[in-house]
């Protein structure tokens, strides 16, 4: 008897918008503790795919299964107990305290008239401690830096206690140092058993924290597998239409160096 250990299974899904096909024939799976990085140029459908994976968009065809259950059979509240989601950007509107923002992550477990219980507050505080930002709990969320806000939003999602964390370009608004810090946190969370799917514009990120990589181009995946197998000079040229040199560092990690094009302006 073969036991299926996949937390999330994507089976041949497609999505159309106003009769235009955004992507088609996407299939993959992710197990506990795995990190999938989805690379690809702007406009290729990465964000749309991610919004389909967490039930925000309804797919045209195929199946999305979480613990073997079709996502179409689950309410949004039920999906939120399994899948945590951080969008590309989130603009704070009200000066809630950081602790209250994180505590909102318990919403999938509360009824409309319920108040957070002692256990909910403990889970929120533990999420802040896990990310090392307990000292921010009494600060106004609106007064935080971009990097601090991203960590607080991550703590809020961890407060949901999901099995799968989905991140849409989580480092796009962070400075260089905070990008690396965030990816290191992703690596730690995965080692604790959280399964993670993230999109990125930076091929280097795949080597920093991923166990699997997909490259999306022309409305589908052009390759899927381990970072060493997928993030190649040839695949990056196919995806981004530029020449790229892969360089191995002393610690055997690879970095991607884009080469100058011969593009000229007619001035």
Backbone as numpy.savetxt, mean C-alpha at the origin, in Angstrom:
# Nx Ny Nz CAx CAy CAz Cx Cy Cz
-4.02 -33.46 1.08 -4.87 -32.26 1.08 -3.99 -31.01 1.08
-4.23 -30.09 0.14 -3.45 -28.86 0.03 -4.19 -27.74 0.76
-3.53 -27.09 1.69 -4.13 -26.00 2.45 -3.74 -24.68 1.79
-4.74 -23.87 1.46 -4.50 -22.57 0.84 -4.11 -21.57 1.92
-2.91 -21.03 1.84 -2.43 -20.08 2.84 -2.51 -18.63 2.36
-3.12 -18.40 1.20 -3.22 -17.04 0.68 -4.26 -16.24 1.48
-3.86 -15.07 1.94 -4.80 -14.18 2.61 -5.69 -13.48 1.58
-5.05 -13.01 0.52 -5.76 -12.26 -0.51 -5.46 -12.88 -1.86
-6.52 -13.23 -2.60 -6.37 -13.81 -3.93 -7.08 -12.93 -4.95
-6.37 -12.59 -5.99 -6.92 -11.79 -7.07 -6.97 -12.67 -8.31
-8.18 -12.90 -8.83 -8.35 -13.85 -9.92 -8.89 -13.16 -11.17
-7.97 -12.86 -12.09 -8.31 -12.41 -13.44 -9.29 -11.23 -13.43
-8.97 -10.19 -12.65 -9.91 -9.06 -12.53 -9.69 -8.02 -13.63
-10.77 -7.35 -13.98 -10.76 -6.26 -14.96 -11.62 -5.13 -14.44
-11.33 -3.90 -14.91 -12.11 -2.74 -14.49 -12.26 -1.78 -15.66
-13.50 -1.34 -15.88 -13.80 -0.36 -16.93 -14.34 0.92 -16.30
-14.07 2.04 -16.95 -14.63 3.31 -16.51 -15.17 4.03 -17.75
-16.50 4.26 -17.76 -17.15 4.87 -18.92 -16.78 4.17 -20.22
-16.88 2.85 -20.19 -16.61 1.99 -21.35 -15.13 1.96 -21.77
-14.27 2.60 -20.99 -12.84 2.51 -21.26 -12.21 1.49 -20.32
-11.47 0.56 -20.87 -10.83 -0.46 -20.05 -9.61 0.15 -19.35
-9.62 0.13 -18.02 -8.52 0.70 -17.24 -7.44 -0.36 -17.02
-7.85 -1.58 -16.67 -6.91 -2.70 -16.60 -7.69 -3.99 -16.81
-6.96 -5.05 -17.15 -7.61 -6.34 -17.37 -6.65 -7.49 -17.07
-7.24 -8.65 -16.78 -6.49 -9.90 -16.59 -5.41 -9.81 -15.51
-5.75 -9.15 -14.39 -4.81 -9.06 -13.27 -5.06 -10.23 -12.32
-4.02 -10.99 -12.04 -4.12 -12.11 -11.10 -2.87 -12.16 -10.24
-3.04 -12.35 -8.94 -1.91 -12.58 -8.04 -2.48 -12.98 -6.68
-1.61 -13.35 -5.78 -2.03 -13.67 -4.41 -0.95 -13.20 -3.45
-1.34 -13.03 -2.21 -0.39 -12.59 -1.19 -0.65 -13.37 0.09
0.43 -13.81 0.71 0.36 -14.60 1.94 0.72 -13.73 3.15
0.57 -14.29 4.32 0.90 -13.60 5.56 2.36 -13.18 5.56
2.61 -11.91 5.87 3.96 -11.40 6.00 4.64 -11.01 4.69
3.95 -11.16 3.57 4.54 -10.77 2.29 4.28 -9.30 2.00
5.21 -8.70 1.24 5.08 -7.30 0.82 5.15 -7.26 -0.71
4.07 -6.79 -1.32 4.02 -6.64 -2.77 4.13 -5.18 -3.12
5.09 -4.83 -3.97 5.25 -3.47 -4.47 4.81 -3.43 -5.93
3.87 -2.55 -6.25 3.37 -2.40 -7.61 4.00 -1.15 -8.22
4.81 -1.35 -9.25 5.48 -0.26 -9.93 4.79 0.02 -11.26
5.02 1.22 -11.79 4.48 1.54 -13.10 4.36 3.05 -13.29
4.31 3.51 -14.54 4.22 4.94 -14.81 2.86 5.52 -14.45
2.78 6.85 -14.47 1.52 7.53 -14.21 0.46 7.09 -15.23
-0.78 7.00 -14.76 -1.88 6.72 -15.67 -2.04 5.28 -16.07
-1.28 4.39 -15.46 -1.34 2.99 -15.86 -2.41 2.20 -15.11
-3.01 2.81 -14.08 -4.11 2.17 -13.37 -3.79 1.64 -11.99
-2.64 2.01 -11.44 -2.24 1.49 -10.12 -3.23 1.90 -9.03
-3.59 3.17 -8.98 -4.51 3.65 -7.95 -5.89 3.02 -8.12
-6.36 2.89 -9.34 -7.65 2.26 -9.59 -7.64 0.81 -9.13
-6.55 0.10 -9.41 -6.42 -1.29 -8.96 -6.50 -1.37 -7.45
-5.78 -0.50 -6.77 -5.77 -0.51 -5.31 -7.16 -0.24 -4.74
-7.90 0.67 -5.37 -9.26 0.96 -4.89 -10.21 -0.19 -5.16
-9.90 -1.02 -6.14 -10.69 -2.23 -6.36 -10.38 -3.28 -5.29
-9.11 -3.36 -4.90 -8.69 -4.38 -3.93 -9.34 -4.19 -2.57
-9.65 -2.93 -2.21 -10.28 -2.71 -0.90 -11.76 -2.43 -0.99
-12.37 -2.67 -2.16 -13.82 -2.58 -2.30 -14.37 -1.20 -2.57
-13.51 -0.19 -2.76 -14.01 1.15 -3.08 -14.59 1.21 -4.49
-14.00 0.46 -5.42 -14.52 0.33 -6.77 -14.95 -1.11 -7.01
-16.00 -1.28 -7.80 -16.47 -2.61 -8.16 -15.83 -3.06 -9.47
-15.21 -4.23 -9.45 -14.55 -4.74 -10.65 -15.59 -5.15 -11.70
-15.16 -5.13 -12.95 -16.02 -5.52 -14.06 -16.16 -7.04 -14.14
-15.05 -7.74 -13.92 -15.06 -9.20 -13.98 -13.94 -9.75 -13.11
-14.00 -11.05 -12.83 -13.01 -11.69 -11.99 -13.45 -11.76 -10.54
-12.53 -12.14 -9.66 -12.84 -12.29 -8.24 -11.73 -11.74 -7.36
-12.13 -11.14 -6.25 -11.21 -10.73 -5.19 -11.64 -11.48 -3.94
-10.76 -12.35 -3.43 -11.08 -13.18 -2.28 -10.19 -12.81 -1.10
-10.81 -12.61 0.07 -10.08 -12.38 1.30 -10.43 -13.52 2.25
-9.42 -14.29 2.64 -9.65 -15.51 3.42 -10.65 -16.43 2.72
-10.60 -16.44 1.39 -11.46 -17.31 0.62 -12.86 -16.77 0.38
-13.20 -15.64 0.98 -14.53 -15.05 0.85 -14.51 -13.97 -0.23
-15.47 -14.03 -1.16 -15.56 -13.02 -2.21 -15.88 -11.67 -1.59
-15.09 -10.67 -1.94 -15.24 -9.34 -1.35 -16.62 -8.74 -1.65
-17.25 -9.21 -2.73 -18.58 -8.71 -3.09 -19.63 -9.12 -2.06
-19.35 -10.16 -1.30 -20.31 -10.64 -0.30 -20.12 -9.98 1.06
-19.14 -9.09 1.17 -18.83 -8.45 2.45 -19.28 -7.00 2.45
-19.73 -6.52 3.60 -20.04 -5.10 3.75 -18.73 -4.32 3.86
-18.80 -3.01 3.67 -17.59 -2.20 3.77 -17.01 -2.28 5.19
-17.89 -2.39 6.18 -17.43 -2.52 7.57 -16.67 -3.82 7.77
-17.18 -4.90 7.15 -16.50 -6.19 7.26 -15.16 -6.16 6.53
-15.13 -5.54 5.36 -13.87 -5.41 4.61 -12.83 -4.66 5.43
-13.29 -3.64 6.16 -12.37 -2.81 6.95 -11.76 -3.56 8.12
-12.37 -4.67 8.51 -11.77 -5.48 9.57 -10.62 -6.34 9.03
-10.64 -6.58 7.74 -9.61 -7.40 7.11 -8.54 -6.57 6.40
-8.95 -5.44 5.81 -8.05 -4.67 4.95 -7.96 -3.23 5.45
-6.74 -2.77 5.70 -6.49 -1.38 6.03 -5.99 -0.64 4.81
-6.38 0.62 4.65 -6.06 1.37 3.41 -5.59 2.77 3.74
-4.47 3.15 3.13 -3.97 4.52 3.23 -3.90 5.09 1.81
-4.67 6.14 1.51 -4.66 6.73 0.17 -3.40 7.55 -0.08
-3.29 8.06 -1.31 -2.11 8.86 -1.67 -1.97 10.08 -0.77
-3.07 10.74 -0.52 -3.02 11.95 0.32 -4.31 12.07 1.12
-4.21 12.68 2.27 -5.37 12.92 3.11 -5.18 14.29 3.75
-6.14 15.18 3.52 -6.04 16.55 4.02 -6.86 16.68 5.29
-6.22 16.94 6.42 -6.97 17.06 7.68 -7.84 18.31 7.69
-9.09 18.15 8.10 -10.03 19.27 8.10 -10.26 19.85 9.49
-10.20 18.99 10.51 -10.52 19.42 11.86 -9.33 19.12 12.79
-9.10 19.98 13.77 -7.92 19.81 14.65 -8.15 18.77 15.74
-8.46 17.52 15.34 -8.59 16.44 16.31 -7.24 16.16 16.95
-7.27 15.70 18.18 -6.05 15.22 18.81 -5.59 13.94 18.12
-4.29 13.73 18.09 -3.73 12.56 17.42 -4.36 11.28 17.96
-4.51 11.18 19.28 -5.07 9.97 19.87 -6.47 9.70 19.34
-7.28 10.76 19.17 -8.65 10.60 18.68 -8.65 10.16 17.21
-7.70 10.67 16.43 -7.59 10.26 15.04 -7.29 8.76 14.95
-6.35 8.31 15.76 -5.98 6.89 15.77 -7.14 6.03 16.25
-7.84 6.51 17.27 -8.97 5.77 17.85 -10.09 5.56 16.83
-10.18 6.44 15.83 -11.18 6.29 14.78 -11.00 4.97 14.01
-9.80 4.41 14.09 -9.56 3.13 13.44 -10.37 1.98 14.02
-10.96 2.18 15.19 -11.78 1.14 15.81 -13.22 1.15 15.28
-13.55 2.08 14.39 -14.92 2.21 13.88 -15.51 0.92 13.32
-14.73 0.08 12.60 -15.33 -1.16 12.06 -15.84 -2.12 13.13
-15.43 -1.92 14.38 -15.83 -2.82 15.46 -16.91 -2.22 16.36
-17.34 -1.00 16.03 -18.33 -0.31 16.87 -19.62 -0.07 16.09
-20.73 -0.12 16.80 -22.00 0.28 16.21 -22.12 1.80 16.22
-23.11 2.31 15.51 -23.25 3.75 15.35 -23.39 4.48 16.68
-24.03 3.84 17.63 -24.28 4.49 18.93 -23.26 4.11 19.99
-22.30 3.26 19.65 -21.30 2.81 20.63 -20.24 3.87 20.88
-19.70 3.87 22.07 -18.52 4.67 22.39 -17.34 3.73 22.52
-16.14 4.21 22.19 -14.95 3.36 22.35 -14.80 2.87 23.78
-14.50 1.60 23.92 -14.32 1.00 25.24 -12.86 1.09 25.67
-12.59 0.67 26.89 -11.24 0.68 27.43 -10.29 -0.11 26.55
-10.76 -1.27 26.05 -9.93 -2.11 25.19 -9.60 -1.40 23.87
-10.59 -0.66 23.32 -10.35 0.10 22.08 -9.27 1.16 22.29
-9.33 1.83 23.41 -8.34 2.87 23.70 -6.95 2.27 23.90
-6.90 1.07 24.51 -5.61 0.40 24.68 -5.01 0.03 23.32
-5.85 -0.46 22.41 -5.39 -0.83 21.07 -4.85 0.40 20.34
-5.55 1.53 20.49 -5.09 2.78 19.86 -3.74 3.21 20.42
-3.59 3.14 21.73 -2.32 3.52 22.36 -1.20 2.57 21.94
-1.51 1.28 21.84 -0.50 0.30 21.41 -0.04 0.58 19.98
-0.97 1.03 19.13 -0.62 1.35 17.74 0.36 2.52 17.70
0.13 3.52 18.54 1.05 4.65 18.62 2.42 4.20 19.14
2.42 3.32 20.13 3.67 2.82 20.69 4.44 2.00 19.66
3.72 1.19 18.89 4.36 0.35 17.87 5.16 1.19 16.88
4.64 2.36 16.54 5.30 3.24 15.57 6.21 4.27 16.23
6.31 4.21 17.55 7.21 5.12 18.25 6.76 6.56 18.27
5.44 6.80 18.23 4.92 8.18 18.19 3.92 8.43 19.33
4.09 7.71 20.43 3.20 7.90 21.57 3.25 9.34 22.07
4.42 10.00 21.91 4.57 11.36 22.40 3.72 12.37 21.63
3.15 11.95 20.49 2.32 12.86 19.68 0.85 12.80 20.06
0.47 11.93 20.98 -0.95 11.60 21.17 -1.81 12.80 21.57
-1.25 13.80 22.21 -2.03 14.96 22.64 -1.86 16.17 21.71
-1.13 15.99 20.62 -0.94 17.07 19.65 -2.14 17.16 18.71
-2.37 18.36 18.14 -3.39 18.52 17.11 -2.89 17.92 15.80
-3.70 17.06 15.20 -3.31 16.39 13.96 -2.98 17.41 12.86
-3.70 18.52 12.83 -3.50 19.53 11.78 -2.17 20.25 11.91
-1.52 20.16 13.07 -0.26 20.88 13.29 0.97 20.00 13.11
0.78 18.79 12.61 1.90 17.87 12.43 2.56 18.08 11.08
3.80 17.63 10.96 4.49 17.63 9.67 3.92 16.52 8.80
4.27 16.54 7.52 3.78 15.52 6.60 4.19 14.12 7.02
5.43 13.96 7.46 5.91 12.66 7.90 5.20 12.18 9.14
4.94 13.09 10.07 4.23 12.73 11.31 2.78 12.33 11.00
2.14 13.07 10.11 0.76 12.74 9.73 0.68 11.35 9.11
1.66 11.03 8.27 1.65 9.72 7.61 1.76 8.60 8.65
2.60 8.80 9.65 2.75 7.80 10.71 1.49 7.69 11.56
0.84 8.83 11.82 -0.40 8.81 12.59 -1.49 8.09 11.82
-1.57 8.35 10.52 -2.58 7.68 9.70 -2.31 6.18 9.65
-1.02 5.81 9.62 -0.67 4.40 9.65 -1.09 3.78 10.99
-0.88 4.51 12.09 -1.31 4.03 13.40 -2.82 3.83 13.43
-3.55 4.74 12.81 -5.01 4.62 12.75 -5.42 3.34 12.02
-4.73 3.05 10.92 -5.05 1.84 10.16 -4.66 0.59 10.96
-3.52 0.63 11.65 -3.12 -0.51 12.49 -4.13 -0.75 13.60
-4.78 0.32 14.04 -5.80 0.22 15.07 -7.00 -0.61 14.60
-7.17 -0.72 13.28 -8.22 -1.58 12.73 -7.89 -3.06 12.91
-6.62 -3.35 13.19 -6.13 -4.72 13.31 -6.42 -5.53 12.04
-6.01 -5.00 10.87 -6.29 -5.70 9.62 -5.29 -6.84 9.39
-5.62 -7.71 8.45 -4.70 -8.75 8.01 -3.85 -8.26 6.84
-4.43 -7.36 6.04 -3.76 -6.84 4.85 -3.75 -5.31 4.92
-2.61 -4.72 4.63 -2.47 -3.26 4.59 -2.19 -2.85 3.15
-3.02 -1.94 2.62 -2.88 -1.48 1.24 -2.51 0.00 1.25
-1.41 0.34 0.61 -0.86 1.70 0.62 -0.71 2.21 -0.81
-1.31 3.37 -1.09 -1.20 3.96 -2.42 -0.12 5.03 -2.41
1.04 4.69 -2.97 2.19 5.60 -3.02 2.43 6.27 -1.66
2.70 5.49 -0.63 2.79 6.02 0.73 3.94 6.98 0.98
4.95 6.97 0.13 6.12 7.84 0.37 6.17 9.04 -0.58
5.13 9.23 -1.39 5.20 10.24 -2.44 5.30 11.67 -1.90
4.79 11.90 -0.68 4.82 13.26 -0.12 5.82 13.38 1.03
6.72 12.40 1.13 7.69 12.42 2.22 9.07 12.80 1.71
9.86 13.43 2.58 11.24 13.74 2.20 12.06 12.44 2.21
13.29 12.55 1.75 14.14 11.37 1.55 14.30 10.55 2.82
14.57 11.23 3.94 14.78 10.53 5.21 13.52 9.82 5.68
12.38 10.52 5.59 11.13 9.92 6.04 10.67 8.79 5.12
11.05 8.84 3.85 10.76 7.72 2.95 11.41 6.44 3.46
12.69 6.54 3.78 13.42 5.36 4.24 12.87 4.88 5.58
12.57 5.81 6.48 12.02 5.44 7.78 10.70 4.70 7.61
9.84 5.20 6.71 8.53 4.59 6.50 8.69 3.18 5.94
9.60 3.01 4.99 9.82 1.68 4.41 10.39 0.70 5.43
11.22 1.19 6.32 11.74 0.33 7.39 10.61 -0.12 8.31
9.66 0.77 8.57 8.50 0.41 9.39 7.67 -0.65 8.67
7.48 -0.50 7.36 6.76 -1.49 6.56 7.42 -2.87 6.70
8.75 -2.89 6.64 9.49 -4.14 6.76 9.27 -4.78 8.12
9.26 -3.98 9.18 9.05 -4.49 10.54 7.64 -5.05 10.69
6.65 -4.34 10.16 5.26 -4.78 10.26 5.05 -6.10 9.51
5.71 -6.24 8.37 5.60 -7.49 7.61 6.20 -8.65 8.38
7.33 -8.41 9.04 7.96 -9.47 9.82 7.10 -9.88 11.02
6.20 -9.00 11.43 5.27 -9.33 12.51 4.04 -10.06 11.98
3.96 -10.24 10.64 2.87 -11.03 10.08 1.86 -10.27 9.25
1.98 -8.94 9.17 1.04 -8.16 8.36 1.38 -8.32 6.88
0.39 -8.56 6.04 0.59 -8.62 4.60 0.38 -7.23 4.02
1.25 -6.81 3.09 1.23 -5.42 2.65 1.30 -5.35 1.12
0.44 -4.49 0.56 0.48 -4.17 -0.86 0.66 -2.67 -0.97
1.67 -2.23 -1.71 1.87 -0.80 -1.88 2.24 -0.49 -3.32
1.81 0.67 -3.80 2.23 1.15 -5.10 3.35 2.16 -4.89
4.20 2.31 -5.91 5.32 3.23 -5.78 5.79 3.69 -7.15
6.37 4.88 -7.19 7.03 5.37 -8.39 8.54 5.13 -8.34
9.02 4.55 -7.24 10.45 4.42 -7.03 10.87 2.95 -7.07
11.48 2.48 -8.15 11.91 1.07 -8.22 12.83 0.66 -7.08
13.63 1.60 -6.57 14.52 1.29 -5.45 13.76 0.74 -4.24
12.53 1.23 -4.06 11.74 0.82 -2.90 11.45 -0.66 -2.91
11.37 -1.24 -4.09 11.11 -2.68 -4.20 12.24 -3.49 -3.57
13.46 -3.00 -3.68 14.60 -3.71 -3.10 14.72 -3.48 -1.60
14.11 -2.41 -1.11 14.23 -2.07 0.31 13.30 -2.88 1.21
12.09 -3.17 0.72 11.12 -3.76 1.65 10.20 -4.82 1.05
10.36 -5.17 -0.22 9.38 -6.05 -0.86 9.87 -7.49 -0.98
8.90 -8.41 -0.95 9.19 -9.81 -1.25 8.69 -10.17 -2.65
7.72 -9.38 -3.14 7.19 -9.56 -4.49 7.08 -8.19 -5.17
7.19 -8.21 -6.50 7.05 -6.97 -7.27 6.20 -7.26 -8.50
5.34 -6.30 -8.82 4.60 -6.32 -10.08 4.89 -5.03 -10.82
5.09 -5.12 -12.12 5.24 -3.92 -12.95 4.01 -3.81 -13.83
3.33 -2.68 -13.72 2.07 -2.46 -14.43 2.29 -1.52 -15.60
1.85 -1.94 -16.77 1.99 -1.12 -17.97 0.99 -1.62 -19.00
0.44 -0.70 -19.77 -0.51 -1.07 -20.83 -1.67 -1.89 -20.29
-2.22 -1.45 -19.14 -3.46 -1.98 -18.57 -3.35 -3.40 -18.02
-2.13 -3.84 -17.72 -1.95 -5.16 -17.15 -0.59 -5.24 -16.48
-0.27 -6.39 -15.90 1.07 -6.63 -15.37 1.95 -7.16 -16.50
3.12 -6.53 -16.67 4.06 -7.05 -17.67 5.04 -8.03 -17.03
5.10 -8.04 -15.70 5.93 -9.04 -15.00 5.53 -9.06 -13.54
5.76 -10.21 -12.90 5.42 -10.40 -11.49 6.36 -11.45 -10.93
6.92 -11.18 -9.74 7.82 -12.14 -9.13 8.65 -11.50 -8.04
9.85 -12.02 -7.80 10.73 -11.46 -6.78 11.37 -10.17 -7.30
11.83 -9.30 -6.40 12.48 -8.06 -6.85 13.65 -8.31 -7.80
14.49 -9.30 -7.51 15.64 -9.56 -8.37 15.23 -10.01 -9.76
14.14 -10.76 -9.85 13.69 -11.27 -11.14 12.92 -10.23 -11.96
12.21 -9.34 -11.28 11.31 -8.42 -11.97 11.92 -7.05 -12.21
12.62 -6.52 -11.21 13.19 -5.17 -11.36 14.52 -5.28 -12.10
14.41 -5.38 -13.41 15.58 -5.51 -14.28 15.68 -4.28 -15.17
16.85 -4.07 -15.73 17.04 -2.92 -16.62 16.08 -2.99 -17.81
15.86 -4.19 -18.33 14.99 -4.35 -19.48 13.53 -4.03 -19.11
13.06 -4.54 -17.99 11.68 -4.28 -17.57 11.44 -2.81 -17.25
12.43 -2.17 -16.62 12.27 -0.75 -16.29 12.24 0.11 -17.54
12.99 -0.29 -18.55 12.95 0.45 -19.81 11.58 0.27 -20.48
11.03 -0.94 -20.42 9.69 -1.18 -20.97 8.65 -0.33 -20.26
8.79 -0.22 -18.94 7.77 0.47 -18.15 7.87 1.99 -18.28
9.09 2.52 -18.23 9.26 3.97 -18.13 9.86 4.62 -19.38
10.21 3.81 -20.36 10.74 4.30 -21.65 12.03 5.09 -21.49
12.86 4.70 -20.52 14.18 5.29 -20.36 15.17 4.17 -20.04
16.43 4.44 -20.28 17.47 3.48 -19.92 17.78 3.62 -18.43
17.95 2.48 -17.77 18.22 2.44 -16.34 19.40 1.51 -16.09
20.28 1.92 -15.19 21.40 1.08 -14.79 21.17 0.59 -13.37
21.27 -0.73 -13.16 21.18 -1.30 -11.82 22.58 -1.46 -11.27
22.79 -0.93 -10.06 24.10 -0.98 -9.42 23.97 -1.71 -8.08
24.88 -2.64 -7.82 24.86 -3.40 -6.56 25.78 -2.72 -5.55
25.23 -2.44 -4.37 26.01 -1.80 -3.31 26.82 -2.83 -2.54
27.64 -2.34 -1.61 28.49 -3.24 -0.82 27.68 -4.25 0.00
26.45 -3.86 0.40 25.61 -4.78 1.17 24.76 -5.68 0.27
25.09 -5.68 -1.04 24.42 -6.51 -2.06 23.03 -6.01 -2.44
22.59 -4.88 -1.85 21.32 -4.31 -2.28 21.52 -3.56 -3.59
20.51 -3.63 -4.46 20.58 -2.95 -5.75 19.90 -1.60 -5.69
20.42 -0.65 -6.46 19.77 0.65 -6.63 19.63 0.91 -8.12
18.62 1.71 -8.47 18.32 2.00 -9.86 18.75 3.42 -10.20
19.56 3.56 -11.23 20.05 4.87 -11.65 19.54 5.16 -13.05
18.62 6.13 -13.22 18.15 6.47 -14.56 19.24 7.19 -15.34
19.38 6.85 -16.60 20.37 7.49 -17.46 19.73 8.63 -18.22
20.53 9.63 -18.55 20.01 10.77 -19.29 19.53 10.35 -20.67
18.42 10.96 -21.11 17.94 10.71 -22.46 18.56 11.73 -23.41
18.27 11.57 -24.68 18.73 12.54 -25.68 17.62 13.52 -26.04
16.68 13.70 -25.11 15.56 14.59 -25.35 16.05 16.03 -25.53
15.49 16.71 -26.53 15.89 18.09 -26.82 14.64 18.97 -26.93
14.77 20.21 -26.45 13.69 21.18 -26.59 13.96 22.03 -27.82
12.91 22.29 -28.56 13.03 23.14 -29.75 12.78 24.58 -29.34
13.84 25.23 -28.83 13.71 26.60 -28.31 14.09 27.63 -29.37
